[in-house]
Short mmCIF file of C-alpha atoms in Angstrom, two decimals:
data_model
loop_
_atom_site.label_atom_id
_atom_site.label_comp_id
_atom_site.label_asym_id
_atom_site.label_seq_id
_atom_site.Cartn_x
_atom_site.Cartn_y
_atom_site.Cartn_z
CA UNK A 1 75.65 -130.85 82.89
CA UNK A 2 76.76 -127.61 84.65
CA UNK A 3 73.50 -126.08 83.61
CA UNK A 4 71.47 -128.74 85.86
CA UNK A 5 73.08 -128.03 88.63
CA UNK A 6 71.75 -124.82 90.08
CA UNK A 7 68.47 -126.37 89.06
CA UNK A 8 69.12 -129.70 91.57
CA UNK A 9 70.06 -127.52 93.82
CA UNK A 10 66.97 -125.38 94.29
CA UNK A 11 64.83 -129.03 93.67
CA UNK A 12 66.84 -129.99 96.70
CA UNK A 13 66.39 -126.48 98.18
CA UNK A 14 62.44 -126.68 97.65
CA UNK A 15 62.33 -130.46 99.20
CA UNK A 16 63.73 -129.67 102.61
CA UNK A 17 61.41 -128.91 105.09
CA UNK A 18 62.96 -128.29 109.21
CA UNK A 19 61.04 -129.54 112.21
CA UNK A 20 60.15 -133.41 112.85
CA UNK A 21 57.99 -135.43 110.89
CA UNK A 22 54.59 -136.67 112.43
CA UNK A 23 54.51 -140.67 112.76
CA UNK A 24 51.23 -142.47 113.32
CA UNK A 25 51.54 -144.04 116.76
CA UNK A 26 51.32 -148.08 117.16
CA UNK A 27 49.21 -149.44 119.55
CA UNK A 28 50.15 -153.17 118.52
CA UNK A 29 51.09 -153.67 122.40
CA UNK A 30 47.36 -153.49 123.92
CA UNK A 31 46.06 -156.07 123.77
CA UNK A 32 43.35 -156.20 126.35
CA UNK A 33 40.59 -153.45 127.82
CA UNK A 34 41.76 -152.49 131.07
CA UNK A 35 40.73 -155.94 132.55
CA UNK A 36 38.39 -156.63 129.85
CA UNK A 37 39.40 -159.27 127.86
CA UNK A 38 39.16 -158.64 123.71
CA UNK A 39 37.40 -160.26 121.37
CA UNK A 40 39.40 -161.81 118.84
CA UNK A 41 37.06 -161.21 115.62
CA UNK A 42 38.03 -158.33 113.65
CA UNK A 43 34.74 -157.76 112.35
CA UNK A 44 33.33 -153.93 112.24
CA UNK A 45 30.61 -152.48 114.25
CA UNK A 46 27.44 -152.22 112.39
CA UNK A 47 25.88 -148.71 111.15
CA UNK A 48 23.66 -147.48 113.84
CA UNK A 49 20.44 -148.37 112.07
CA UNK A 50 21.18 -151.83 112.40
CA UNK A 51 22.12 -151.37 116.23
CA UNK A 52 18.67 -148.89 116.81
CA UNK A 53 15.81 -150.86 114.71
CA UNK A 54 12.65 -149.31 116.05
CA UNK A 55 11.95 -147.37 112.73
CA UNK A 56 10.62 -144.35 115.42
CA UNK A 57 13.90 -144.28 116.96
CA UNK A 58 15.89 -144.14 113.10
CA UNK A 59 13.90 -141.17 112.00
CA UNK A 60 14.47 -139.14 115.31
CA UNK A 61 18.07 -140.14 114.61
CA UNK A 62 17.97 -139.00 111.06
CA UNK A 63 16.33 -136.02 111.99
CA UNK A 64 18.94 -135.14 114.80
CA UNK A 65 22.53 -135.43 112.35
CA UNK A 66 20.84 -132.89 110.10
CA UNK A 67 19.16 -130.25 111.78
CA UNK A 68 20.93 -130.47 115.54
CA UNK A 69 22.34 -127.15 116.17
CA UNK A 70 25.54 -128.66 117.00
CA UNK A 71 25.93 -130.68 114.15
CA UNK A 72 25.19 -127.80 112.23
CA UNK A 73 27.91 -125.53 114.00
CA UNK A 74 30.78 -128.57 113.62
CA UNK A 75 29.78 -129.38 109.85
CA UNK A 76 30.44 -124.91 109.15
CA UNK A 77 33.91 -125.23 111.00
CA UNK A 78 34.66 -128.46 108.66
CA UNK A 79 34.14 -126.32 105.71
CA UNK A 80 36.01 -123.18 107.32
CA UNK A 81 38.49 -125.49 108.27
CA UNK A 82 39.21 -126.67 104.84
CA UNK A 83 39.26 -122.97 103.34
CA UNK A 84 41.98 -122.36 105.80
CA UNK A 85 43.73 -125.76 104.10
CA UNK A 86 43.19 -123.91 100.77
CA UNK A 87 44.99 -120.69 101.98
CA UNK A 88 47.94 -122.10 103.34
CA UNK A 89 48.06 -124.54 100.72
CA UNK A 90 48.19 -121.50 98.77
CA UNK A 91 50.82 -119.93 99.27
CA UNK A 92 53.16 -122.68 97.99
CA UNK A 93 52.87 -121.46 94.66
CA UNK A 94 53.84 -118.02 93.16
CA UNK A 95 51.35 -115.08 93.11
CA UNK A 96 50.45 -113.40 89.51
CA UNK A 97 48.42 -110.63 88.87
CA UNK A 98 48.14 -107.94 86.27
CA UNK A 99 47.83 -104.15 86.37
CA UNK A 100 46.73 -101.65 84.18
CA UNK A 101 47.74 -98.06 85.36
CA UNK A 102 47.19 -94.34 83.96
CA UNK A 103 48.62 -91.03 85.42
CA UNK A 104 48.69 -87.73 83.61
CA UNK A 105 51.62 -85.64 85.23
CA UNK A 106 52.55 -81.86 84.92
CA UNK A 107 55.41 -80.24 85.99
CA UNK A 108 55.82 -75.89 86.67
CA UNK A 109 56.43 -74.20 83.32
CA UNK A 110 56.12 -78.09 81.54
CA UNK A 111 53.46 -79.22 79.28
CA UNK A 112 51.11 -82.30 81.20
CA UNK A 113 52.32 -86.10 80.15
CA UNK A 114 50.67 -88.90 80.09
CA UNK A 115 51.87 -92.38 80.73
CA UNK A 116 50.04 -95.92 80.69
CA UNK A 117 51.44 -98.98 81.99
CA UNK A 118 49.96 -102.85 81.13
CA UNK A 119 52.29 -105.43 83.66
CA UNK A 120 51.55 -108.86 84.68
CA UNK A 121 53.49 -109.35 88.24
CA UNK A 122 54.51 -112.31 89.51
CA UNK A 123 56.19 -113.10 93.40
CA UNK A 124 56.73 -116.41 94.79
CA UNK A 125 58.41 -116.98 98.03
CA UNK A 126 60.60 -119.65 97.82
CA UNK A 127 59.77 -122.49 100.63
CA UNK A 128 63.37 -123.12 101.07
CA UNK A 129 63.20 -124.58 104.77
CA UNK A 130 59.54 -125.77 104.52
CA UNK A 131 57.59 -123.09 106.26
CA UNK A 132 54.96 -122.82 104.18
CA UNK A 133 54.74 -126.63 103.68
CA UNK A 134 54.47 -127.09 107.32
CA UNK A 135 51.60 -124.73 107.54
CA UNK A 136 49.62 -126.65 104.76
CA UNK A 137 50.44 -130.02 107.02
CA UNK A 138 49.24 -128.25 109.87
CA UNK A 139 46.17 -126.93 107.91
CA UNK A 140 45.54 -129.90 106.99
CA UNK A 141 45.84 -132.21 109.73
CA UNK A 142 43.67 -129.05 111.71
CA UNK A 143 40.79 -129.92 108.75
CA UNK A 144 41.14 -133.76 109.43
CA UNK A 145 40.79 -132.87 113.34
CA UNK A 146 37.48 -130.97 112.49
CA UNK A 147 36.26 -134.10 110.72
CA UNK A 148 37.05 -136.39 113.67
CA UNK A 149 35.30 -133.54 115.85
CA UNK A 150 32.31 -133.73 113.61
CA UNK A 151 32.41 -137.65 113.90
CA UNK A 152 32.50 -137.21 118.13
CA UNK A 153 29.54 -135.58 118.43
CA UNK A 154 27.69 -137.21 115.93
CA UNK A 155 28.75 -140.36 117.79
CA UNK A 156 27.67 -138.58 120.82
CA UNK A 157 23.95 -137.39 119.54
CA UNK A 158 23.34 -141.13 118.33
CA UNK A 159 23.72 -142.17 121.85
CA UNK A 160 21.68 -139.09 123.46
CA UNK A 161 18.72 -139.51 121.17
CA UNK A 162 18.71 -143.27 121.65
CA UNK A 163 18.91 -142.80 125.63
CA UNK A 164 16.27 -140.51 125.83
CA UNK A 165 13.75 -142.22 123.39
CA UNK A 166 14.64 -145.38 125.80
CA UNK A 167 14.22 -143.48 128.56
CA UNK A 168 10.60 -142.25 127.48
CA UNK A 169 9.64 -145.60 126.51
CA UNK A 170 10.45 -146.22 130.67
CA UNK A 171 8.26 -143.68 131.66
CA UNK A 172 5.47 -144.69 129.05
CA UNK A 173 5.40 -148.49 130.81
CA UNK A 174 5.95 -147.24 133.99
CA UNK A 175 2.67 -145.07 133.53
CA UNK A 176 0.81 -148.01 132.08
CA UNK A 177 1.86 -150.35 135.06
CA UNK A 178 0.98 -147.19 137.21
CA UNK A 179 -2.71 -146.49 135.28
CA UNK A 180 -3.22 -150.63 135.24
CA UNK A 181 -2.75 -150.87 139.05
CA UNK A 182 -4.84 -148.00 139.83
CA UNK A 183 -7.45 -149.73 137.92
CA UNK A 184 -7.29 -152.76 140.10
CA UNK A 185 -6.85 -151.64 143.33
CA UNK A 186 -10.41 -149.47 142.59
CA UNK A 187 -11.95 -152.27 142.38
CA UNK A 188 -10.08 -153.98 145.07
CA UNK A 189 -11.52 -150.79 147.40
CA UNK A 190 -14.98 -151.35 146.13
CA UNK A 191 -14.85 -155.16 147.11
CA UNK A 192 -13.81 -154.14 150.36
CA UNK A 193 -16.23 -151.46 151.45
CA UNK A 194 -18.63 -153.77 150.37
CA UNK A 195 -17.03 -156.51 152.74
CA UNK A 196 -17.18 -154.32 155.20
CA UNK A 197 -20.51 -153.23 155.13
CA UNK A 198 -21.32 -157.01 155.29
CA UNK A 199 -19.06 -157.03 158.19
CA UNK A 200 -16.72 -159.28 156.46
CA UNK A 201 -13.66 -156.94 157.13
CA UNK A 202 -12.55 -154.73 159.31
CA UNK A 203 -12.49 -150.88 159.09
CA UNK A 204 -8.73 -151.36 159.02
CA UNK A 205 -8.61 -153.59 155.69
CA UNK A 206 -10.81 -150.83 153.86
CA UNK A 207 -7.98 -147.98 155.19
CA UNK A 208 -5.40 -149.92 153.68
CA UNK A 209 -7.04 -150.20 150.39
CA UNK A 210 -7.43 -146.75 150.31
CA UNK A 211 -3.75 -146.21 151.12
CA UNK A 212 -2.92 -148.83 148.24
CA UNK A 213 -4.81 -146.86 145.91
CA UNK A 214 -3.82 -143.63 146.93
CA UNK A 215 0.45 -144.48 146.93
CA UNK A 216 -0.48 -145.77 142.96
CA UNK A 217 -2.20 -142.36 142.28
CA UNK A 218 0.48 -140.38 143.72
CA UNK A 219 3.25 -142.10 141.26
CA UNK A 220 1.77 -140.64 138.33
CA UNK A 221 2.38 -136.44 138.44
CA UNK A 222 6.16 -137.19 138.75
CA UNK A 223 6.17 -139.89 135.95
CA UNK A 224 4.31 -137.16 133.61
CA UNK A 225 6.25 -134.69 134.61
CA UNK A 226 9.21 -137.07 133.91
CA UNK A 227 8.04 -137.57 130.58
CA UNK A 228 7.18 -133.97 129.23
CA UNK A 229 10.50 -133.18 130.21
CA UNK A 230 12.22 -136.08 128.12
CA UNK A 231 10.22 -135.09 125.16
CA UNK A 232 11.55 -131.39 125.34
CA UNK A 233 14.90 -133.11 125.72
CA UNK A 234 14.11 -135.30 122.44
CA UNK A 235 13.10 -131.68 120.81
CA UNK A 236 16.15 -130.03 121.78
CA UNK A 237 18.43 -132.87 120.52
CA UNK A 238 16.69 -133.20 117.28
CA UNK A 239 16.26 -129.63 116.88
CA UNK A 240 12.79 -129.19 116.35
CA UNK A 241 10.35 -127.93 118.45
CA UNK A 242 7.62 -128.88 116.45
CA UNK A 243 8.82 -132.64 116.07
CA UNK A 244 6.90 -135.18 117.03
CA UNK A 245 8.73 -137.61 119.03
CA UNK A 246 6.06 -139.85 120.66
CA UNK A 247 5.54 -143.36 118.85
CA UNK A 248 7.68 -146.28 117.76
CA UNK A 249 7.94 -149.82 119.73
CA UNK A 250 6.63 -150.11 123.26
CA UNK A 251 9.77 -150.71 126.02
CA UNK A 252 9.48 -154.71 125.97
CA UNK A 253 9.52 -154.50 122.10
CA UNK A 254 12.70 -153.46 121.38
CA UNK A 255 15.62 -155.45 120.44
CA UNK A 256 19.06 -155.97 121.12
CA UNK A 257 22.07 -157.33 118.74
CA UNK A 258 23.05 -160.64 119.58
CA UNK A 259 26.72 -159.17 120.32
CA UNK A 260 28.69 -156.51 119.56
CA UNK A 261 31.93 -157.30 118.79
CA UNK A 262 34.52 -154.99 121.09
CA UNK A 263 37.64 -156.20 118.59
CA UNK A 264 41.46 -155.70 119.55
CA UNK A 265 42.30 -152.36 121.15
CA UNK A 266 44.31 -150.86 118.53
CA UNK A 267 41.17 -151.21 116.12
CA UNK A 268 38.90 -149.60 118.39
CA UNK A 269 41.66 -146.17 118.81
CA UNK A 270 41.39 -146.33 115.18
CA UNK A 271 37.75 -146.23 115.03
CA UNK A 272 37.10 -144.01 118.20
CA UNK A 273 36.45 -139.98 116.93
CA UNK A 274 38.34 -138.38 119.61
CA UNK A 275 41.20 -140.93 119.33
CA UNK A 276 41.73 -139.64 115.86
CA UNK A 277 40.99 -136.13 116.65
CA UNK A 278 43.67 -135.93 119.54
CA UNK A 279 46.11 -137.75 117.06
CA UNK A 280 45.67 -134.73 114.18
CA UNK A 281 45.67 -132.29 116.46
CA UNK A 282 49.02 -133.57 117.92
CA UNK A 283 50.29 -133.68 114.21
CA UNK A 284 49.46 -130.65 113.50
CA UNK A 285 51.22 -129.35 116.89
CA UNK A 286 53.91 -131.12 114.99
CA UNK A 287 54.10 -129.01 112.15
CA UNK A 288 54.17 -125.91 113.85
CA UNK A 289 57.26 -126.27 114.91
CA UNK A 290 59.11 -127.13 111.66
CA UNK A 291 56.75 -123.11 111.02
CA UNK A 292 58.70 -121.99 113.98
CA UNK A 293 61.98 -122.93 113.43
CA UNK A 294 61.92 -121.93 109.58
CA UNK A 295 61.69 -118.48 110.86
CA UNK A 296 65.27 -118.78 111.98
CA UNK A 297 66.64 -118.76 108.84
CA UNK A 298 66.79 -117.00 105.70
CA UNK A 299 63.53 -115.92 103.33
CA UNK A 300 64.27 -115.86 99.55
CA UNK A 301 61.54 -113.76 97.46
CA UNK A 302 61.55 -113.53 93.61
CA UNK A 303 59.53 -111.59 91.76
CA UNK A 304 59.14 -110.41 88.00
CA UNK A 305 57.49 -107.79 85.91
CA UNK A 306 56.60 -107.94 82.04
CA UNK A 307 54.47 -105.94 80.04
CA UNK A 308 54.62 -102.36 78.28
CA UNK A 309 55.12 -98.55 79.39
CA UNK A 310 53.86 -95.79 76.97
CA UNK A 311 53.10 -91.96 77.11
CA UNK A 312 50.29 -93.26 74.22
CA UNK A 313 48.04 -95.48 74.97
CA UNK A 314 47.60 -96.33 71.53
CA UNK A 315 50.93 -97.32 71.20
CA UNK A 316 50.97 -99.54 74.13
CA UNK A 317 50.90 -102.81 72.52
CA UNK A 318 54.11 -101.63 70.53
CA UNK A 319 57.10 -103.83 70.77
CA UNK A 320 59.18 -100.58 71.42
CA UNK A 321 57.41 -100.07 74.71
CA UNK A 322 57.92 -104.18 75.99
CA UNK A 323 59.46 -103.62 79.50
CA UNK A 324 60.42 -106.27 82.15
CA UNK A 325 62.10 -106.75 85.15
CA UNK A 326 63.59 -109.83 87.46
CA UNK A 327 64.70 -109.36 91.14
CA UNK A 328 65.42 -111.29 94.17
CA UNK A 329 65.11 -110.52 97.81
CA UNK A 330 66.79 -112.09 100.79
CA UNK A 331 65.85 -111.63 104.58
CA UNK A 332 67.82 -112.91 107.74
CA UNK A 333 66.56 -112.36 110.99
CA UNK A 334 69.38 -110.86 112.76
CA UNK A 335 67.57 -109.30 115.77
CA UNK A 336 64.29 -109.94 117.62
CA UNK A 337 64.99 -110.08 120.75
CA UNK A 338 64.67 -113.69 121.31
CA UNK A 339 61.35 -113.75 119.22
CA UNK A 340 61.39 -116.70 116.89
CA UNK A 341 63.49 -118.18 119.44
CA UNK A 342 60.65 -118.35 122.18
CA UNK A 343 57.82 -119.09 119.38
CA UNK A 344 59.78 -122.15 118.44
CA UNK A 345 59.88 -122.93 122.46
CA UNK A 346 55.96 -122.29 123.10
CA UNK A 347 55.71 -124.72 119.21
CA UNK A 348 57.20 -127.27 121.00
CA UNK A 349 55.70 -127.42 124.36
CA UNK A 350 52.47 -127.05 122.20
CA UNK A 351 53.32 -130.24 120.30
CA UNK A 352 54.78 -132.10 123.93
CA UNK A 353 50.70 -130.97 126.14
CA UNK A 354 49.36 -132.75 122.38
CA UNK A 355 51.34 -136.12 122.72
CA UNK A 356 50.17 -136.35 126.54
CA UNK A 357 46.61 -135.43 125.35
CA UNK A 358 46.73 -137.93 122.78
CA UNK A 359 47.91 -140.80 125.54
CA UNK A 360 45.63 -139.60 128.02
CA UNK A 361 42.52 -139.60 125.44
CA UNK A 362 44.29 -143.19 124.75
CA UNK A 363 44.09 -144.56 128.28
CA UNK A 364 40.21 -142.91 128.96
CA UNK A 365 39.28 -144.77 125.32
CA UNK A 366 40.11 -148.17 127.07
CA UNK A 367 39.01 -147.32 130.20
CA UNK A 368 35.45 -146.51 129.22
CA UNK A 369 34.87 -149.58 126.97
CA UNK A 370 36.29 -151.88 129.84
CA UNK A 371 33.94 -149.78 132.63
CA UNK A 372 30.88 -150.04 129.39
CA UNK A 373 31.66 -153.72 128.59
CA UNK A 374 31.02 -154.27 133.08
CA UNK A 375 27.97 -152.50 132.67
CA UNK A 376 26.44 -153.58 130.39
CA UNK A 377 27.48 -157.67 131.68
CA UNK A 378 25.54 -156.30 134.62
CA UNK A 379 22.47 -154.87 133.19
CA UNK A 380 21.70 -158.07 131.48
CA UNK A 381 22.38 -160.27 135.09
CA UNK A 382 20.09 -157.47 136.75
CA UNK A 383 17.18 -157.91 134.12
CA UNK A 384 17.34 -161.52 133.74
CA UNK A 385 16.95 -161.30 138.07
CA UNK A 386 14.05 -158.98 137.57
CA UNK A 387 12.33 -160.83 135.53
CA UNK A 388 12.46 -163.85 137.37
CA UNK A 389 10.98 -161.73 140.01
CA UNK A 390 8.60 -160.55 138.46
CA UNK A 391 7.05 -164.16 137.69
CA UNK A 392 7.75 -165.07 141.65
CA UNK A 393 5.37 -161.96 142.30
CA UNK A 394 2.81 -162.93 139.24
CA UNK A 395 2.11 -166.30 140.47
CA UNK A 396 2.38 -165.23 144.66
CA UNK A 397 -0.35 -162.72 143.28
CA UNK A 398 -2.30 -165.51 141.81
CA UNK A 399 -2.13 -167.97 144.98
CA UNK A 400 -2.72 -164.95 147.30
CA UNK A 401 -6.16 -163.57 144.90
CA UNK A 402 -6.80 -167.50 145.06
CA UNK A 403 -6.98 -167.85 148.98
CA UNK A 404 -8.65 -164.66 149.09
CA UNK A 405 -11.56 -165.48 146.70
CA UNK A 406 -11.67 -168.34 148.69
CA UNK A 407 -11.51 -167.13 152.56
CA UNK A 408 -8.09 -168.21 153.24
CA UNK A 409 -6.38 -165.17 152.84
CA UNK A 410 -6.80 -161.83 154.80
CA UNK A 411 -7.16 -158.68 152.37
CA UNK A 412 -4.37 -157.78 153.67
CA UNK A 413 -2.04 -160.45 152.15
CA UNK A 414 -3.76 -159.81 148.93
CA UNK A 415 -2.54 -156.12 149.56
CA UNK A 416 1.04 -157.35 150.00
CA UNK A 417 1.67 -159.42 147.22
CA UNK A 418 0.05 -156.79 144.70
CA UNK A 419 2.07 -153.80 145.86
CA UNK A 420 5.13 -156.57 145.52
CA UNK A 421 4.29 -157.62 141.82
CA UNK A 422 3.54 -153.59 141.53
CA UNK A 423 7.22 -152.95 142.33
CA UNK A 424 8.56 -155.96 140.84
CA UNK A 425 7.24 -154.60 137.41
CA UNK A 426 7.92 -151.15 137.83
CA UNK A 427 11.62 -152.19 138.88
CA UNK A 428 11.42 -154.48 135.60
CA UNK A 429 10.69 -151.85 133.66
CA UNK A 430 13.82 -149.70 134.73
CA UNK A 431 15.74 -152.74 134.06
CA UNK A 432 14.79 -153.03 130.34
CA UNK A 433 15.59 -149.32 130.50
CA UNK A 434 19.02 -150.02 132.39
CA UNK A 435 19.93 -152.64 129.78
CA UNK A 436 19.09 -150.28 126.40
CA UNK A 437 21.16 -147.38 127.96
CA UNK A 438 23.65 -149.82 128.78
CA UNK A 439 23.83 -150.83 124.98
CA UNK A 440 24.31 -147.33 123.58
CA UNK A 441 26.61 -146.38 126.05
CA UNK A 442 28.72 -149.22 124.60
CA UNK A 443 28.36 -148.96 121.05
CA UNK A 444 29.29 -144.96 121.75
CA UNK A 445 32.58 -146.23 123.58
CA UNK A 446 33.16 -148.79 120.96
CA UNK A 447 33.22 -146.08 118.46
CA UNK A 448 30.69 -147.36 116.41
CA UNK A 449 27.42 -145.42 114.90
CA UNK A 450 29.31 -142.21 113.61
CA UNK A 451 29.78 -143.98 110.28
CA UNK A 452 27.42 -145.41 107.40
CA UNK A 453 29.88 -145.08 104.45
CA UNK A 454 31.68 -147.65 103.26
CA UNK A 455 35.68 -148.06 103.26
CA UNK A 456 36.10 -146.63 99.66
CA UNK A 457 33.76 -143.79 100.56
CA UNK A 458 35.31 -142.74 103.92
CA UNK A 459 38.26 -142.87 101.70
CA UNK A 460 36.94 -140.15 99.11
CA UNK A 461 36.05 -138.25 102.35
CA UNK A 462 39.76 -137.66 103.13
CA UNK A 463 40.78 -136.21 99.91
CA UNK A 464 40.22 -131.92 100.27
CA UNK A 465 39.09 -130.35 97.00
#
């Protein structure tokens, strides 16, 4: 029984680690969005391709997560990141190596000698106060943050490509609805300088057909303008400058889920990227300090030799030439001027700016799906109002071409109520727009669209080789 008990000891020895432990924060208490009341189905968000289904718009996403520059960049720190896991990790274990040395040494008036020496070495620093198992929970929870980082901005790119393909399928319409008008108010300015050649109209009427035409004309260099630069946007994000991101559904074609469900808060912290990321990066704040304040006490090294030492190397594998050796090495700090003291200081003001971080990131998480869930309430009101206008100005348009045709009506009200329905459509136009941004602004605040795995495979994802 007295045998065992230097052994428990050490076991004991090996399990203690200083500093805190990291908890997982509860967020059980928030219950609402800022003002925004929550929905009480606990349903997830769907994958993005069921969010985005213009098949146009799912390949440009595609293409984005893998050849983005970005993505590229976070997915190489993920993998550095988990080498560094592998290196800390590392050194919880002893180190063994073998040698095989030769020297041929001569002395004044001495004949030259020859020795050979075949070791295997082994040193393993004991982690008696858990400063190398702090560094591996640090290491890892530093690889976990990388992930979540990796998640962010592929959360992020979702919603950029999706804006600007939305935003180009604006400036498409709004070039039709330009082109279209242009169309008929040529025609409108032929009618009238024929009218006025009959002396039908004035010379007045005929100058403001011309001015019609003319303010429809002058709409288009800033709307193609507008749209070469969203395509070199689209490029950029995707990564390609050879891609070809013209095509898919035409603005009033594409479609919107029938809800998204926001959830309770404390599901949407768990599924937001930079939620998560903050929370790592606090925990592995965390574990610094239990590094830091290991240094204040004692290191134990052991270390052993075994092998053979011979003058022949034939006779190296003798038994007569089996050497070994067992040691031990102890180090206290005594004096550093303060040094480990202060590191454990700046450790823990570290782990203190990375608790606030985490509640601050918190707080904006609510913040922006209450301001996203307003927004987007208000982009559907502000369509649903435009298109109502937009059928006041189709039928005024109809009863004022009526009169017209008819003798009623003065060119000039038939003037009016096309440059109304003109604006009334281009303003309709930006509302579809307005209510598609709106949409993947929310789903990126939700937290949704980063993932396409299921629960047993985001699982898997956790577990470093």
């Amino acid at each position: 029984m007295h045998k065992l008990l230097p052994l428990f000891c050490f076991a004991c020895l090996q399990g203690c680690a200083v500093g805190p432990d990291f908890e997982v924060p509860e967020h059980s208490k928030v219950t609402n969005f800022m003002g925004a009341a929550a929905t009480p189905q606990s349903e997830a968000l769907a994958g993005w391709k069921q969010i985005y289904s213009d098949p146009h718009l799912q390949k440009l996403i595609s293409q984005a997560l893998v050849n983005n520059q970005d993505m590229l960049i976070a997915q190489s720190k993920i993998i550095e990141a988990r080498a560094r896991y592998r290196i800390t990790d590392a050194a919880l274990w002893p180190d063994v190596s073998i040698g095989l040395t030769s020297e041929r040494e001569e002395e004044l008036n001495s004949s030259p000698e020859n020795s050979f020496d075949l070791k295997g070495y082994l040193s393993w620093e004991l982690d008696l106060f858990g400063s190398n198992r702090r560094a591996s929970e640090a290491a890892l929870a530093n690889y976990y943050s990388q992930e979540q980082a990796r998640n962010a901005l592929q959360l992020a790119l979702i919603a950029d490509v999706a804006q600007q393909f939305f935003a180009l399928k604006e400036v498409e319409e709004q070039l039709k609805i330009s082109l279209s008008t242009i169309k008929l108010r040529e025609k409108e300015l032929e009618i009238a300088r024929i009218r006025k050649k009959g002396g039908i109209i004035s010379g007045l009427e005929q100058r403001q057909a011309e001015v019609e035409l003319e303010s429809a004309k002058v709409k288009i260099p800033p709307l193609q303008h507008s749209e070469r630069r969203i395509i070199n946007q689209l490029k950029f994000l995707i990564g390609d400058a050879n891609a070809d991101v013209q095509g898919g559904n035409e603005l009033s074609v594409q479609t919107l889920p029938k809800q998204l469900p926001t959830g309770i808060p404390s599901e949407l912290l768990k599924r937001r990227p930079d939620v998560q990321q903050a929370m790592y990066q606090w925990q592995a704040a965390m574990a610094e300090i239990g590094v830091a304040k290991a240094a204040l006490f004692p290191k134990l090294n052991l270390y052993a030799e075994l092998g053979s030492e011979s003058t022949d190397f034939s006779d190296l594998l003798a038994s007569n030439s089996q050497v070994w050796l067992l040691g031990s090495e102890l180090l206290m700090p005594i004096f550093n001027m303060g040094r480990n003291q202060a590191n454990l200081t700046v450790a823990e003001q570290r782990a203190y700016q990375a608790s606030i971080k985490y509640q601050k990131t918190v707080l904006v998480a609510l913040q922006e799906v209450s301001n996203q869930l307003s927004n987007y309430q208000s982009a559907e009101q502000s369509y649903d109002a435009q298109r109502s206008l937009v059928l006041s100005s189709q039928d005024y348009y109809r009863l004022a071409r009526l009169r017209y045709s008819n003798g009623v009506a003065s060119s000039l009200d038939l003037m009016d109520a096309q440059r109304q329905l003109f604006s009334a459509e281009i303003a309709l136009s930006q509302a579809k727009n307005d209510r598609l941004q709106s949409l993947a602004t929310l789903y990126k605040a939700l937290g949704g669209g980063w993932y396409e795995l299921s629960e047993q495979e985001l699982e898997k994802e956790k577990v470093v080789d």
